[in-house]
Amino acid sequence: MYISDIKLKTAFIYLLASLFCVLFGAVYEYYSHDVYSYYMIYAFVFPLAAGVLPFVLMFLSGHKRIPSRLTLNLYHSGIATLSVGSIMTGVMEIYGTTNDILQIYWIVGFGFIGISLLNYVIGLFTRKK
Amino acid sequence: MKFNFFKKKFAWAIFYTILLTSFTLYAVLDTFVITRVYASVEADERGSDESIASTKSSSLNESENTYSDQNISITITEYREYDTNIYVADVYVSSAEYLQTAFAQNSYGKNITEKTSSIATSNNAILAINGDYYGSQTKGYVLKNGELYREAASEDQEDLVILADGSFEIIKEGDVTAEALLKNGALQVLSFGPALVTNGSVCVSESEEVGKAKASNPRTAIAVVDDLHYLFVVSDGRTDESEGLSLYQLAKFIQSLGANTAYNLDGGGSSTMYFNGEVINNPTSNGKTIKERSVSDIVYIGY
């Protein structure tokens, strides 16, 4: 299978990441003696909602502008950080423990996404000029 | 030049993957492996073998299921309820000083664990059960044998307070500080929960569970019947022979034994009962292998 459009290609990679999260969560939950964690079960939502959805929408809407490499790098890193952070929080919850350093995943993840979106919006305005 | 690095596709991807993996590895090690000792319990605080030997009188009477001397009387009974083996230690003591707690490796800290039987042996315990596993949480009072080790409160956390006269009290950490508990004469605070029985009535609902658990499990609980009369309860679970108990089943069972106040301690793979040098239940984490889990602390009867 060959996907020529960069936006579809990105969406496809995010779909694979979502499926990996679903599979990982299902296997982990299976061996967790009925101790559950929403962070583990729904970790796939980050790559699906913030990865697959926007890139498919960009493709379908015929949006021609591809975000800059800096914007994409920060955005992808943000989603990866949130997905891993969600799985890690799930692991801790299922084990019945906590660790304050897990907050770093959420701060860095949302921070990266915020900066990348800001960079994207600034790029739109500056290029128009 | 430096800024350009963030614009490179593969260089950034490789760099960030390594960074994220390294941080995740550190988070796992920090949570489960890296040991930090914050305080050690001195040997003389726990009593010497000589003093224990002299305290145990000539009236010592031991058998497979019983122990009694001038200060302590323990009877172990095995029950079969809810398709589960339940072990109950019926304990009478002459003073609350014999109801004690101990840390793994006699140290308070992070990721310091040891098997219940091993902690019990090193503290000359006659009877022991696993405690509240304080080490798995970053908040929640840690007050053991009249010493306050952690006063960070977890607002809704329900604790069991054992007072100097041996009576039990259930408190919420959001309602009272650890300092105040210590001032009011608390000898032990167990921070796990929830309370199972208060004033002789079951106080958990049929659907209530610990944290995110939703199934029957091995359980550990402690209860007071009346003055200086306690029950230590441990159930098996997760095996073909024993299904395990829900919190409600555990509460109903302990209430049927006459408990006035009962409190749930760390369960699952941690649930262990040690008596006269042996583990008497079937501790298991996965239901397949019978093996003790290492824990942070124990509750025990001893000198």
Short mmCIF file of C-alpha atoms in Angstrom, two decimals:
data_model
loop_
_atom_site.label_atom_id
_atom_site.label_comp_id
_atom_site.label_asym_id
_atom_site.label_seq_id
_atom_site.Cartn_x
_atom_site.Cartn_y
_atom_site.Cartn_z
CA MET A 1 0.00 0.00 0.00
CA TYR A 2 1.37 3.39 -0.95
CA ILE A 3 -0.06 6.58 0.47
CA SER A 4 1.14 9.60 -1.45
CA ASP A 5 -0.45 12.39 0.58
CA ILE A 6 1.66 13.41 3.58
CA LYS A 7 -1.45 14.18 5.62
CA LEU A 8 -2.96 10.74 5.00
CA LYS A 9 0.38 9.11 5.65
CA THR A 10 0.61 10.88 9.02
CA ALA A 11 -2.98 9.92 9.87
CA PHE A 12 -2.19 6.28 9.02
CA ILE A 13 0.85 6.25 11.34
CA TYR A 14 -1.30 7.71 14.12
CA LEU A 15 -3.89 5.00 13.46
CA LEU A 16 -1.20 2.36 13.97
CA ALA A 17 -0.15 4.11 17.19
CA SER A 18 -3.79 4.10 18.37
CA LEU A 19 -4.11 0.40 17.62
CA PHE A 20 -0.89 -0.27 19.53
CA CYS A 21 -2.31 1.60 22.55
CA VAL A 22 -5.58 -0.38 22.35
CA LEU A 23 -3.69 -3.66 22.16
CA PHE A 24 -1.24 -2.75 24.94
CA GLY A 25 -4.10 -1.60 27.21
CA ALA A 26 -6.15 -4.74 26.51
CA VAL A 27 -3.25 -7.09 27.28
CA TYR A 28 -2.30 -5.13 30.41
CA GLU A 29 -5.90 -5.07 31.67
CA TYR A 30 -6.24 -8.82 30.99
CA TYR A 31 -3.42 -9.56 33.43
CA SER A 32 -4.36 -6.98 36.06
CA HIS A 33 -6.84 -9.11 38.09
CA ASP A 34 -9.79 -6.85 37.29
CA VAL A 35 -8.04 -3.76 38.55
CA TYR A 36 -8.75 -1.15 35.90
CA SER A 37 -7.48 2.29 34.95
CA TYR A 38 -9.18 4.69 32.55
CA TYR A 39 -5.74 6.10 31.73
CA MET A 40 -4.72 2.67 30.43
CA ILE A 41 -8.01 1.89 28.68
CA TYR A 42 -8.27 5.26 26.94
CA ALA A 43 -4.60 5.95 26.14
CA PHE A 44 -5.46 5.37 22.46
CA VAL A 45 -7.62 8.51 22.45
CA PHE A 46 -4.57 10.81 22.24
CA PRO A 47 -3.20 9.49 18.91
CA LEU A 48 -6.71 8.93 17.59
CA ALA A 49 -8.37 12.25 18.47
CA ALA A 50 -5.30 14.47 18.22
CA GLY A 51 -3.52 12.51 15.47
CA VAL A 52 -5.80 10.65 13.07
CA LEU A 53 -8.72 13.07 13.23
CA PRO A 54 -7.04 16.42 12.43
CA PHE A 55 -4.86 15.02 9.65
CA VAL A 56 -7.80 13.21 8.00
CA LEU A 57 -9.87 16.40 8.29
CA MET A 58 -7.05 18.41 6.74
CA PHE A 59 -6.94 15.93 3.85
CA LEU A 60 -10.71 15.84 3.34
CA SER A 61 -11.06 19.62 3.50
CA GLY A 62 -8.45 19.96 0.77
CA HIS A 63 -6.31 22.06 3.07
CA LYS A 64 -3.13 22.74 1.12
CA ARG A 65 -0.92 24.16 3.85
CA ILE A 66 1.25 21.59 5.58
CA PRO A 67 2.42 22.81 8.99
CA SER A 68 6.12 23.60 9.25
CA ARG A 69 8.59 20.93 10.34
CA LEU A 70 9.08 22.69 13.69
CA THR A 71 5.32 22.71 14.29
CA LEU A 72 4.98 19.05 13.32
CA ASN A 73 7.95 17.94 15.43
CA LEU A 74 6.56 19.64 18.53
CA TYR A 75 3.03 18.39 17.88
CA HIS A 76 4.04 14.76 17.31
CA SER A 77 6.29 14.87 20.39
CA GLY A 78 3.42 16.28 22.45
CA ILE A 79 1.04 13.48 21.45
CA ALA A 80 3.71 10.82 22.02
CA THR A 81 4.39 12.26 25.49
CA LEU A 82 0.69 12.32 26.42
CA SER A 83 0.15 8.75 25.15
CA VAL A 84 3.13 7.38 27.07
CA GLY A 85 2.13 9.45 30.12
CA SER A 86 -1.39 8.01 30.00
CA ILE A 87 -0.08 4.44 29.81
CA MET A 88 2.39 5.09 32.65
CA THR A 89 -0.35 6.60 34.83
CA GLY A 90 -2.43 3.51 34.07
CA VAL A 91 0.41 1.21 35.10
CA MET A 92 0.79 3.10 38.41
CA GLU A 93 -2.96 3.13 39.09
CA ILE A 94 -3.29 -0.58 38.43
CA TYR A 95 -0.33 -1.32 40.70
CA GLY A 96 -1.90 0.95 43.33
CA THR A 97 0.86 3.49 43.58
CA THR A 98 1.57 7.11 42.70
CA ASN A 99 4.56 9.20 41.67
CA ASP A 100 4.60 12.98 41.36
CA ILE A 101 7.05 12.91 38.45
CA LEU A 102 4.26 11.60 36.20
CA GLN A 103 2.98 15.19 36.08
CA ILE A 104 5.93 15.97 33.84
CA TYR A 105 4.32 13.96 31.02
CA TRP A 106 1.18 16.13 31.13
CA ILE A 107 3.07 19.42 31.45
CA VAL A 108 5.50 18.62 28.61
CA GLY A 109 2.84 16.96 26.41
CA PHE A 110 0.28 19.75 26.57
CA GLY A 111 3.10 22.33 26.52
CA PHE A 112 4.50 20.97 23.25
CA ILE A 113 1.05 20.81 21.64
CA GLY A 114 0.25 24.35 22.82
CA ILE A 115 3.52 25.76 21.48
CA SER A 116 3.13 23.93 18.17
CA LEU A 117 -0.43 25.22 17.68
CA LEU A 118 0.72 28.74 18.55
CA ASN A 119 3.59 28.39 16.09
CA TYR A 120 1.15 27.15 13.43
CA VAL A 121 -1.24 30.07 13.92
CA ILE A 122 1.61 32.61 13.92
CA GLY A 123 2.91 30.99 10.72
CA LEU A 124 -0.48 31.39 9.04
CA PHE A 125 -0.56 35.13 9.75
CA THR A 126 3.06 35.90 8.94
CA ARG A 127 2.94 34.03 5.63
CA LYS A 128 -0.22 35.84 4.57
CA LYS A 129 1.64 39.07 4.82
CA MET B 1 21.96 26.67 13.93
CA LYS B 2 20.80 25.38 17.29
CA PHE B 3 17.19 26.23 16.45
CA ASN B 4 17.46 24.30 13.18
CA PHE B 5 17.80 21.05 15.09
CA PHE B 6 14.11 21.27 16.06
CA LYS B 7 13.23 21.52 12.37
CA LYS B 8 14.98 18.33 11.33
CA LYS B 9 12.58 15.44 10.98
CA PHE B 10 14.61 12.35 11.80
CA ALA B 11 17.24 13.93 14.06
CA TRP B 12 14.49 15.34 16.29
CA ALA B 13 12.46 12.10 16.21
CA ILE B 14 15.47 10.03 17.27
CA PHE B 15 16.52 12.54 19.91
CA TYR B 16 13.05 12.80 21.43
CA THR B 17 12.41 9.05 21.34
CA ILE B 18 15.62 8.50 23.31
CA LEU B 19 14.68 11.28 25.74
CA LEU B 20 11.12 9.99 26.29
CA THR B 21 12.30 6.40 26.70
CA SER B 22 15.01 7.43 29.17
CA PHE B 23 12.58 9.48 31.24
CA THR B 24 10.03 6.65 31.26
CA LEU B 25 12.71 4.20 32.37
CA TYR B 26 13.71 6.59 35.16
CA ALA B 27 10.05 6.98 36.23
CA VAL B 28 9.70 3.19 36.44
CA LEU B 29 12.94 2.82 38.42
CA ASP B 30 12.04 5.73 40.70
CA THR B 31 8.61 4.23 41.41
CA PHE B 32 9.53 0.60 41.84
CA VAL B 33 13.27 0.15 42.32
CA ILE B 34 15.40 3.05 43.57
CA THR B 35 15.64 2.83 47.35
CA ARG B 36 15.70 5.88 49.60
CA VAL B 37 16.02 5.57 53.37
CA TYR B 38 14.55 8.55 55.26
CA ALA B 39 14.80 7.15 58.80
CA SER B 40 16.00 4.03 60.54
CA VAL B 41 14.43 2.48 63.61
CA GLU B 42 17.06 1.90 66.29
CA ALA B 43 17.45 -1.61 67.63
CA ASP B 44 16.94 -0.57 71.25
CA GLU B 45 13.53 0.89 70.32
CA ARG B 46 12.37 -2.60 69.39
CA GLY B 47 13.53 -4.45 72.51
CA SER B 48 16.30 -6.97 72.85
CA ASP B 49 16.09 -10.75 72.61
CA GLU B 50 17.08 -11.02 76.29
CA SER B 51 14.27 -8.79 77.48
CA ILE B 52 11.78 -10.68 75.29
CA ALA B 53 12.95 -14.05 76.60
CA SER B 54 12.60 -12.90 80.19
CA THR B 55 9.16 -11.41 79.54
CA LYS B 56 7.83 -14.64 78.07
CA SER B 57 6.98 -16.44 81.25
CA SER B 58 7.17 -20.09 82.16
CA SER B 59 3.43 -20.22 81.51
CA LEU B 60 4.15 -20.17 77.77
CA ASN B 61 1.80 -22.50 75.94
CA GLU B 62 2.26 -23.06 72.21
CA SER B 63 0.57 -25.39 69.74
CA GLU B 64 -0.04 -25.33 66.01
CA ASN B 65 -3.02 -23.00 66.33
CA THR B 66 -2.60 -21.36 69.71
CA TYR B 67 -0.17 -19.31 71.69
CA SER B 68 -0.56 -18.01 75.20
CA ASP B 69 1.58 -16.55 77.94
CA GLN B 70 0.89 -14.16 80.78
CA ASN B 71 0.32 -11.18 78.45
CA ILE B 72 -0.75 -12.55 75.08
CA SER B 73 -3.26 -15.15 73.96
CA ILE B 74 -3.76 -16.04 70.30
CA THR B 75 -6.03 -18.63 68.68
CA ILE B 76 -5.98 -19.24 64.94
CA THR B 77 -9.17 -20.51 63.28
CA GLU B 78 -9.67 -21.27 59.61
CA TYR B 79 -13.10 -20.55 58.13
CA ARG B 80 -14.62 -21.39 54.76
CA GLU B 81 -17.00 -18.66 53.54
CA TYR B 82 -17.90 -17.31 50.07
CA ASP B 83 -15.84 -20.12 48.43
CA THR B 84 -12.80 -18.73 50.20
CA ASN B 85 -10.45 -19.82 52.98
CA ILE B 86 -10.32 -17.18 55.69
CA TYR B 87 -7.79 -17.22 58.54
CA VAL B 88 -8.71 -15.47 61.76
CA ALA B 89 -6.40 -14.82 64.67
CA ASP B 90 -8.35 -14.13 67.87
CA VAL B 91 -6.01 -12.04 70.02
CA TYR B 92 -6.16 -11.01 73.66
CA VAL B 93 -3.40 -8.82 75.10
CA SER B 94 -2.89 -7.37 78.57
CA SER B 95 -1.67 -4.05 77.12
CA ALA B 96 -1.81 -2.21 73.77
CA GLU B 97 2.00 -2.09 73.79
CA TYR B 98 1.99 -5.64 72.40
CA LEU B 99 0.06 -4.54 69.32
CA GLN B 100 2.87 -3.09 67.24
CA THR B 101 3.96 -2.19 63.72
CA ALA B 102 7.31 -2.54 62.00
CA PHE B 103 8.98 -1.30 58.84
CA ALA B 104 10.64 -3.47 56.24
CA GLN B 105 14.38 -3.56 56.97
CA ASN B 106 13.50 -1.46 60.05
CA SER B 107 13.73 1.63 57.86
CA TYR B 108 11.25 4.24 56.75
CA GLY B 109 11.73 5.29 53.14
CA LYS B 110 10.90 4.70 49.52
CA ASN B 111 10.96 1.31 47.81
CA ILE B 112 12.09 -0.38 51.01
CA THR B 113 10.31 -3.70 51.09
CA GLU B 114 10.66 -7.09 52.71
CA LYS B 115 8.46 -10.14 53.08
CA THR B 116 5.97 -10.06 55.96
CA SER B 117 7.48 -13.25 57.43
CA SER B 118 10.98 -11.78 57.26
CA ILE B 119 9.98 -8.51 58.99
CA ALA B 120 8.08 -10.57 61.56
CA THR B 121 11.10 -12.77 62.26
CA SER B 122 13.47 -9.86 62.70
CA ASN B 123 11.03 -8.25 65.17
CA ASN B 124 10.36 -11.47 67.12
CA ALA B 125 6.69 -11.30 66.21
CA ILE B 126 4.41 -14.07 67.40
CA LEU B 127 1.62 -13.13 64.99
CA ALA B 128 1.91 -10.73 62.03
CA ILE B 129 -0.07 -9.52 59.05
CA ASN B 130 0.95 -7.17 56.25
CA GLY B 131 0.23 -3.50 56.96
CA ASP B 132 -0.86 -0.50 54.90
CA TYR B 133 2.02 -0.53 52.35
CA TYR B 134 2.69 3.16 53.01
CA GLY B 135 5.57 3.03 50.50
CA SER B 136 3.24 2.76 47.50
CA GLN B 137 1.83 6.23 48.19
CA THR B 138 3.47 9.64 48.37
CA LYS B 139 0.82 10.99 50.76
CA GLY B 140 -1.01 9.59 53.78
CA TYR B 141 0.03 9.61 57.42
CA VAL B 142 2.81 7.32 58.56
CA LEU B 143 2.75 7.09 62.36
CA LYS B 144 4.22 3.92 63.79
CA ASN B 145 4.82 2.96 67.42
CA GLY B 146 4.31 6.55 68.57
CA GLU B 147 6.71 8.09 66.01
CA LEU B 148 5.48 10.37 63.25
CA TYR B 149 7.28 9.76 59.92
CA ARG B 150 5.00 11.34 57.31
CA GLU B 151 2.43 14.06 57.88
CA ALA B 152 1.40 14.78 54.29
CA ALA B 153 -2.38 14.37 54.28
CA SER B 154 -4.49 12.86 51.55
CA GLU B 155 -7.80 14.75 52.03
CA ASP B 156 -10.34 11.91 51.72
CA GLN B 157 -8.11 9.15 53.07
CA GLU B 158 -9.80 7.18 55.86
CA ASP B 159 -7.32 6.01 58.52
CA LEU B 160 -7.38 3.65 61.45
CA VAL B 161 -5.91 5.18 64.60
CA ILE B 162 -4.83 2.85 67.41
CA LEU B 163 -4.69 4.79 70.65
CA ALA B 164 -2.51 4.15 73.70
CA ASP B 165 -5.33 2.38 75.52
CA GLY B 166 -5.69 -0.02 72.58
CA SER B 167 -8.96 1.41 71.29
CA PHE B 168 -9.61 2.00 67.58
CA GLU B 169 -10.76 5.21 65.97
CA ILE B 170 -11.57 5.90 62.31
CA ILE B 171 -10.60 9.38 61.06
CA LYS B 172 -10.33 11.25 57.76
CA GLU B 173 -6.95 12.84 57.10
CA GLY B 174 -8.69 15.97 55.82
CA ASP B 175 -10.29 16.44 59.25
CA VAL B 176 -7.29 16.12 61.57
CA THR B 177 -3.53 16.59 61.30
CA ALA B 178 -1.03 13.86 62.05
CA GLU B 179 0.49 16.13 64.72
CA ALA B 180 -2.87 16.37 66.48
CA LEU B 181 -3.29 12.60 66.38
CA LEU B 182 0.12 12.16 67.95
CA LYS B 183 -0.72 14.71 70.64
CA ASN B 184 -3.97 12.87 71.35
CA GLY B 185 -2.04 9.69 72.09
CA ALA B 186 -2.08 7.80 68.80
CA LEU B 187 0.33 4.87 68.87
CA GLN B 188 -0.32 3.68 65.32
CA VAL B 189 -2.00 5.09 62.24
CA LEU B 190 -2.83 2.75 59.39
CA SER B 191 -3.51 4.54 56.15
CA PHE B 192 -5.19 2.23 53.65
CA GLY B 193 -8.87 1.49 54.21
CA PRO B 194 -11.69 1.80 53.94
CA ALA B 195 -13.26 1.20 57.36
CA LEU B 196 -15.35 -1.98 57.16
CA VAL B 197 -17.26 -1.91 60.42
CA THR B 198 -17.92 0.98 62.79
CA ASN B 199 -19.92 0.74 66.02
CA GLY B 200 -20.72 -2.85 65.12
CA SER B 201 -22.35 -1.95 61.78
CA VAL B 202 -21.05 -2.66 58.27
CA CYS B 203 -20.06 0.66 56.68
CA VAL B 204 -19.11 -0.33 53.12
CA SER B 205 -21.58 -0.71 50.30
CA GLU B 206 -21.87 -3.91 48.24
CA SER B 207 -20.16 -2.25 45.28
CA GLU B 208 -17.38 -0.41 47.15
CA GLU B 209 -13.84 -1.42 46.30
CA VAL B 210 -10.26 -0.34 46.95
CA GLY B 211 -9.10 2.18 44.35
CA LYS B 212 -9.72 0.78 40.89
CA ALA B 213 -10.27 -2.85 41.87
CA LYS B 214 -13.57 -4.41 40.82
CA ALA B 215 -13.27 -8.03 41.85
CA SER B 216 -12.92 -10.42 44.75
CA ASN B 217 -9.40 -10.51 46.10
CA PRO B 218 -7.19 -11.82 48.87
CA ARG B 219 -7.80 -9.51 51.83
CA THR B 220 -6.21 -8.39 55.07
CA ALA B 221 -8.08 -6.66 57.87
CA ILE B 222 -7.77 -5.84 61.54
CA ALA B 223 -10.63 -5.41 64.01
CA VAL B 224 -11.30 -4.73 67.66
CA VAL B 225 -14.02 -6.69 69.45
CA ASP B 226 -13.77 -5.07 72.87
CA ASP B 227 -11.02 -3.83 75.24
CA LEU B 228 -7.67 -5.35 74.18
CA HIS B 229 -9.45 -8.07 72.20
CA TYR B 230 -8.55 -8.02 68.50
CA LEU B 231 -9.10 -9.98 65.30
CA PHE B 232 -6.46 -10.28 62.60
CA VAL B 233 -8.13 -11.51 59.41
CA VAL B 234 -6.56 -12.70 56.14
CA SER B 235 -8.34 -14.38 53.26
CA ASP B 236 -6.96 -16.30 50.33
CA GLY B 237 -8.07 -15.42 46.78
CA ARG B 238 -7.33 -15.49 43.05
CA THR B 239 -6.91 -19.29 43.16
CA ASP B 240 -9.06 -22.25 42.07
CA GLU B 241 -9.55 -23.13 45.73
CA SER B 242 -10.36 -19.62 46.96
CA GLU B 243 -12.17 -16.96 44.98
CA GLY B 244 -11.40 -14.14 47.39
CA LEU B 245 -13.70 -11.62 49.03
CA SER B 246 -15.29 -8.34 48.10
CA LEU B 247 -14.96 -5.60 50.72
CA TYR B 248 -18.63 -6.07 51.60
CA GLN B 249 -18.22 -9.83 52.11
CA LEU B 250 -15.16 -9.19 54.26
CA ALA B 251 -17.06 -6.63 56.34
CA LYS B 252 -20.07 -8.94 56.81
CA PHE B 253 -17.80 -11.80 57.84
CA ILE B 254 -15.89 -9.74 60.41
CA GLN B 255 -19.11 -8.27 61.76
CA SER B 256 -20.40 -11.83 62.29
CA LEU B 257 -17.38 -12.46 64.53
CA GLY B 258 -18.47 -9.63 66.82
CA ALA B 259 -16.19 -6.83 65.63
CA ASN B 260 -16.96 -3.35 66.87
CA THR B 261 -14.55 -1.57 64.50
CA ALA B 262 -12.84 -3.20 61.51
CA TYR B 263 -10.47 -1.75 58.94
CA ASN B 264 -9.23 -3.01 55.59
CA LEU B 265 -5.47 -3.19 55.01
CA ASP B 266 -3.45 -3.74 51.84
CA GLY B 267 -4.72 -6.87 50.08
CA GLY B 268 -4.16 -8.74 46.84
CA GLY B 269 -0.70 -10.24 46.60
CA SER B 270 0.32 -8.53 49.84
CA SER B 271 -2.14 -10.45 52.04
CA THR B 272 -0.09 -12.57 54.42
CA MET B 273 -0.60 -14.01 57.90
CA TYR B 274 2.39 -15.23 59.88
CA PHE B 275 2.05 -17.19 63.11
CA ASN B 276 4.66 -18.92 65.26
CA GLY B 277 7.34 -18.86 62.57
CA GLU B 278 5.20 -19.84 59.59
CA VAL B 279 3.05 -18.25 56.92
CA ILE B 280 -0.35 -19.85 57.35
CA ASN B 281 -2.32 -18.51 54.35
CA ASN B 282 -1.60 -18.90 50.63
CA PRO B 283 -0.26 -15.52 49.46
CA THR B 284 -0.35 -15.05 45.71
CA SER B 285 -0.22 -12.19 43.23
CA ASN B 286 -1.13 -14.07 40.06
CA GLY B 287 -3.18 -16.96 41.46
CA LYS B 288 -0.75 -19.51 40.04
CA THR B 289 2.29 -19.41 42.29
CA ILE B 290 2.00 -19.25 46.06
CA LYS B 291 4.60 -16.70 46.99
CA GLU B 292 4.85 -13.88 49.52
CA ARG B 293 5.06 -10.35 48.17
CA SER B 294 7.50 -7.94 49.76
CA VAL B 295 5.75 -5.10 51.56
CA SER B 296 6.62 -1.84 53.34
CA ASP B 297 5.39 -2.69 56.82
CA ILE B 298 3.57 -5.13 59.08
CA VAL B 299 1.19 -5.09 62.04
CA TYR B 300 2.18 -7.62 64.66
CA ILE B 301 1.73 -9.00 68.14
CA GLY B 302 4.93 -9.43 70.09
CA TYR B 303 7.28 -8.09 72.70
#
